[in-house]
Tab-separated table of C-alpha atoms in Angstrom:
chain	number	residue	atom	x	y	z
O	127	THR	CA	-48.579	74.261	41.893
O	128	GLN	CA	-48.329	76.925	39.268
O	129	LEU	CA	-46.747	74.770	36.556
O	130	LEU	CA	-47.283	77.179	33.541
O	131	GLU	CA	-46.307	80.814	34.086
O	132	GLN	CA	-48.494	82.641	31.238
O	133	SER	CA	-47.278	86.695	30.556
O	134	PRO	CA	-48.187	89.192	30.333
O	135	GLN	CA	-51.643	88.949	32.413
O	136	PHE	CA	-53.284	92.160	30.719
O	137	LEU	CA	-52.805	93.521	27.044
O	138	SER	CA	-54.627	96.379	25.803
O	139	ILE	CA	-53.539	97.388	22.295
O	140	GLN	CA	-55.410	99.412	18.980
O	141	GLU	CA	-56.640	97.167	15.705
O	142	GLY	CA	-53.668	96.613	13.712
O	143	GLU	CA	-50.988	96.295	16.460
O	144	ASN	CA	-48.980	93.042	17.363
O	145	LEU	CA	-48.560	90.881	19.788
O	146	THR	CA	-47.379	87.694	21.707
O	147	VAL	CA	-48.551	85.750	24.574
O	148	TYR	CA	-45.957	83.758	26.403
O	149	CYS	CA	-46.321	80.393	28.216
O	150	ASN	CA	-43.446	78.913	30.336
O	151	SER	CA	-42.530	76.447	32.189
O	152	SER	CA	-39.509	74.410	33.932
O	153	SER	CA	-41.413	71.022	33.032
O	154	VAL	CA	-41.282	69.240	29.882
O	155	PHE	CA	-45.141	69.012	28.160
O	156	SER	CA	-46.855	66.252	26.134
O	157	SER	CA	-48.803	68.675	24.236
O	158	LEU	CA	-49.783	72.561	24.945
O	159	GLN	CA	-53.046	73.628	24.135
O	160	TRP	CA	-54.001	77.341	23.806
O	161	TYR	CA	-57.901	78.185	24.195
O	162	ARG	CA	-59.469	81.416	23.829
O	163	GLN	CA	-62.214	82.512	26.268
O	164	GLU	CA	-65.238	84.748	26.115
O	165	PRO	CA	-67.026	86.533	29.084
O	166	GLY	CA	-69.618	84.331	30.448
O	167	GLU	CA	-68.550	81.178	28.063
O	168	GLY	CA	-66.058	78.022	28.273
O	169	PRO	CA	-62.733	78.016	27.009
O	170	VAL	CA	-62.954	77.636	22.765
O	171	LEU	CA	-59.520	75.092	21.673
O	172	LEU	CA	-57.458	77.162	19.168
O	173	VAL	CA	-54.721	74.794	18.928
O	174	THR	CA	-52.689	71.931	20.360
O	175	VAL	CA	-48.791	71.577	20.293
O	176	VAL	CA	-46.942	68.476	20.370
O	177	THR	CA	-43.840	68.072	18.647
O	178	GLY	CA	-40.812	70.400	19.895
O	179	GLY	CA	-39.874	73.309	17.382
O	180	GLU	CA	-43.681	72.713	16.079
O	181	VAL	CA	-45.323	76.438	14.390
O	182	LYS	CA	-48.778	75.933	13.509
O	183	LYS	CA	-50.613	79.064	12.253
O	184	LEU	CA	-54.168	79.739	12.103
O	185	LYS	CA	-54.990	83.009	9.960
O	186	ARG	CA	-53.011	85.708	11.872
O	187	LEU	CA	-52.460	83.338	14.946
O	188	THR	CA	-48.851	81.164	15.047
O	189	PHE	CA	-48.416	79.160	17.845
O	190	GLN	CA	-45.002	78.138	18.445
O	191	PHE	CA	-43.893	75.142	20.749
O	192	GLY	CA	-40.213	75.118	22.445
O	193	ASP	CA	-37.785	72.631	21.401
O	194	ALA	CA	-37.773	71.430	25.012
O	195	ARG	CA	-41.270	71.226	25.044
O	196	LYS	CA	-41.533	73.220	28.058
O	197	ASP	CA	-42.743	76.576	26.944
O	198	SER	CA	-45.160	78.011	24.178
O	199	SER	CA	-46.222	81.719	22.203
O	200	LEU	CA	-48.813	82.637	20.889
O	201	HIS	CA	-48.336	85.626	18.287
O	202	ILE	CA	-51.099	87.768	16.667
O	203	THR	CA	-50.465	89.681	13.807
O	204	ALA	CA	-52.578	92.763	12.822
O	205	ALA	CA	-54.905	92.650	16.091
O	206	GLN	CA	-59.149	93.179	15.488
O	207	PRO	CA	-61.468	94.215	18.078
O	208	GLY	CA	-63.137	90.504	17.490
O	209	ASP	CA	-59.679	89.088	19.160
O	210	THR	CA	-60.533	90.322	22.221
O	211	GLY	CA	-60.839	87.946	25.155
O	212	LEU	CA	-59.205	85.902	27.634
O	213	TYR	CA	-56.277	83.408	26.314
O	214	LEU	CA	-54.956	80.795	28.326
O	215	CYS	CA	-52.670	78.117	27.727
O	216	ALA	CA	-52.511	74.540	29.299
O	217	GLY	CA	-51.005	71.110	29.299
O	218	ALA	CA	-50.646	67.754	30.602
O	219	PRO	CA	-46.672	67.482	32.249
O	220	LEU	CA	-44.781	64.410	31.499
O	221	ILE	CA	-43.269	63.517	34.852
O	222	TYR	CA	-47.191	64.085	36.976
O	223	ASN	CA	-50.200	62.788	36.980
O	224	PHE	CA	-50.791	62.473	33.301
O	225	ASN	CA	-54.377	62.501	33.798
O	226	LYS	CA	-54.244	65.819	34.744
O	227	PHE	CA	-53.617	69.466	33.186
O	228	TYR	CA	-52.323	72.586	34.229
O	229	PHE	CA	-53.235	76.060	33.077
O	230	GLY	CA	-51.485	79.255	32.863
O	231	SER	CA	-53.169	82.329	34.878
O	232	GLY	CA	-54.360	83.389	31.451
O	233	THR	CA	-53.754	86.732	29.121
O	234	LYS	CA	-56.570	89.009	29.248
O	235	LEU	CA	-56.451	90.840	25.879
O	236	ASN	CA	-58.245	93.812	24.838
O	237	VAL	CA	-58.467	95.026	21.155
O	238	LYS	CA	-59.879	98.830	20.820
O	239	PRO	CA	-61.081	99.575	17.470
J	196	ASP	CA	-68.240	68.552	15.521
J	197	VAL	CA	-67.211	68.229	19.396
J	198	LYS	CA	-69.752	68.114	21.594
J	199	VAL	CA	-69.768	68.605	25.732
J	200	THR	CA	-72.778	70.137	26.830
J	201	GLN	CA	-73.948	71.222	30.738
J	202	SER	CA	-77.392	70.539	32.146
J	203	SER	CA	-77.815	74.780	32.693
J	204	ARG	CA	-76.132	77.934	31.643
J	205	TYR	CA	-77.630	79.612	34.815
J	206	LEU	CA	-78.633	78.449	38.307
J	207	VAL	CA	-79.879	80.421	41.306
J	208	LYS	CA	-79.982	78.208	44.484
J	209	ARG	CA	-80.345	78.708	48.345
J	210	THR	CA	-77.563	78.303	50.559
J	211	GLY	CA	-78.031	74.683	52.243
J	212	GLU	CA	-79.794	73.158	48.959
J	213	LYS	CA	-78.260	70.113	47.227
J	214	VAL	CA	-77.447	71.104	43.820
J	215	PHE	CA	-76.398	68.781	40.578
J	216	LEU	CA	-74.642	69.794	37.555
J	217	GLU	CA	-74.659	67.747	34.914
J	218	CYS	CA	-72.849	67.086	31.795
J	219	VAL	CA	-72.466	65.078	28.536
J	220	GLN	CA	-70.222	64.568	26.170
J	221	ASP	CA	-70.445	62.923	22.864
J	222	MET	CA	-66.575	61.880	21.663
J	223	ASP	CA	-65.875	59.071	23.633
J	224	HIS	CA	-63.539	60.238	25.917
J	225	GLU	CA	-62.082	58.466	29.077
J	226	ASN	CA	-61.578	61.456	30.832
J	227	MET	CA	-63.567	64.258	32.217
J	228	PHE	CA	-62.837	67.108	34.569
J	229	TRP	CA	-65.139	69.983	36.336
J	230	TYR	CA	-63.278	73.100	37.112
J	231	ARG	CA	-64.235	76.228	38.517
J	232	GLN	CA	-63.475	79.541	37.325
J	233	ASP	CA	-63.398	82.846	39.663
J	234	PRO	CA	-61.608	86.151	38.700
J	235	GLY	CA	-58.128	86.259	39.833
J	236	LEU	CA	-57.977	82.649	40.458
J	237	GLY	CA	-58.107	81.129	37.441
J	238	LEU	CA	-59.358	77.634	36.729
J	239	ARG	CA	-59.243	75.290	39.570
J	240	LEU	CA	-59.867	72.039	39.286
J	241	ILE	CA	-62.347	70.505	41.385
J	242	TYR	CA	-62.706	66.601	40.563
J	243	PHE	CA	-61.751	64.416	37.452
J	244	SER	CA	-62.395	60.871	36.065
J	245	TYR	CA	-60.544	58.780	33.723
J	246	ASP	CA	-62.869	55.791	33.345
J	247	VAL	CA	-66.562	55.201	34.653
J	248	LYS	CA	-66.873	55.043	38.414
J	249	MET	CA	-63.530	55.888	38.744
J	250	LYS	CA	-62.540	59.456	40.507
J	251	GLU	CA	-60.030	61.535	41.413
J	252	LYS	CA	-59.841	64.749	43.556
J	253	GLY	CA	-58.878	67.740	42.410
J	254	ASP	CA	-57.203	70.670	43.688
J	255	ILE	CA	-60.165	71.880	46.065
J	256	PRO	CA	-62.558	69.264	46.067
J	257	GLU	CA	-64.139	69.704	49.377
J	258	GLY	CA	-67.833	70.600	49.765
J	259	TYR	CA	-68.550	68.601	46.490
J	260	SER	CA	-68.554	65.085	45.239
J	261	VAL	CA	-69.208	63.348	41.813
J	262	SER	CA	-70.755	60.609	39.904
J	263	ARG	CA	-69.660	59.010	36.464
J	264	GLU	CA	-72.201	55.564	35.883
J	265	LYS	CA	-71.872	55.893	32.328
J	266	LYS	CA	-68.738	57.148	29.976
J	267	GLU	CA	-70.429	60.021	28.547
J	268	ARG	CA	-72.153	61.678	31.745
J	269	PHE	CA	-70.209	63.557	34.404
J	270	SER	CA	-72.064	64.753	37.660
J	271	LEU	CA	-70.803	67.498	39.952
J	272	ILE	CA	-73.100	67.911	43.669
J	273	LEU	CA	-73.053	70.296	46.035
J	274	GLU	CA	-73.716	68.135	48.540
J	275	SER	CA	-74.834	71.901	51.036
J	276	ALA	CA	-74.682	75.077	48.396
J	277	SER	CA	-72.568	77.828	50.163
J	278	THR	CA	-72.220	81.129	49.313
J	279	ASN	CA	-68.415	80.944	48.447
J	280	GLN	CA	-69.624	78.235	45.892
J	281	THR	CA	-71.387	80.968	43.779
J	282	SER	CA	-68.937	80.199	40.746
J	283	MET	CA	-68.517	79.838	37.017
J	284	TYR	CA	-68.512	76.019	36.608
J	285	LEU	CA	-66.846	74.172	33.662
J	286	CYS	CA	-67.030	70.996	32.822
J	287	ALA	CA	-64.363	69.173	30.066
J	288	SER	CA	-63.493	66.090	28.334
J	289	SER	CA	-60.651	64.757	26.731
J	290	TRP	CA	-58.824	61.586	25.755
J	291	THR	CA	-55.979	59.764	26.430
J	292	SER	CA	-53.831	57.603	23.970
J	293	GLY	CA	-50.523	55.633	25.352
J	294	ARG	CA	-49.227	58.124	28.160
J	295	VAL	CA	-49.987	61.013	26.456
J	296	LEU	CA	-53.501	62.941	27.742
J	297	TRP	CA	-55.077	65.016	24.326
J	298	GLU	CA	-56.682	68.687	24.251
J	299	GLN	CA	-59.152	69.323	26.618
J	300	TYR	CA	-63.078	70.067	25.176
J	301	PHE	CA	-64.751	72.635	27.566
J	302	GLY	CA	-68.377	72.757	27.940
J	303	PRO	CA	-70.151	76.462	27.879
J	304	GLY	CA	-70.283	76.882	31.412
J	305	THR	CA	-72.915	76.822	34.366
J	306	ARG	CA	-73.159	80.267	36.359
J	307	LEU	CA	-74.201	79.242	39.884
J	308	THR	CA	-75.089	81.945	42.369
J	309	VAL	CA	-75.994	80.777	45.814
J	310	THR	CA	-77.552	82.841	47.913
């Protein structure tokens, strides 16, 4: 079951541009995570959002959790080639098996110098 | 610092062999997970465990089994490896507080090739 719809699937931009990745669901999540994964490596946790409406910043990355805790976004300002990678959202919905995570399909970002 | 380690980064096995993938976490997490990741298919859950000796099937358990004898260690077993089990295998762990499942931490992955 694809509980988390992530978009866009692919993004190719020039260095210095801004971008936003979206993660949407019809279910309420107790928390939502964002990961970045580089080829041949495991996903690395960037942030966890818990409270509806919460905004967290990590240098040029801004993460937002929707008021109803059903969606989240990741905004990158002035993207750099080092931001290239696969971005994944994940979370554990409140009404399902609460020991299991669901993942978005991922956004493959390529930042060209 | 949080640490999840996997026994091998790369493995090459022959069809029919029994394969063991081991995962160790040092964070005292209750929950541990095994995923496989394939191009175009994303991350798919094979098995998870929410306590020692407890296990639950994920979305694609066929051809796999698991073992969790100690809290820090979660093993994935391929009873008789087949070529369609060639994949990237990822282990993760997380903790639970009340009914909230907190973030997962992943290991570096094992790239398994079955020939």
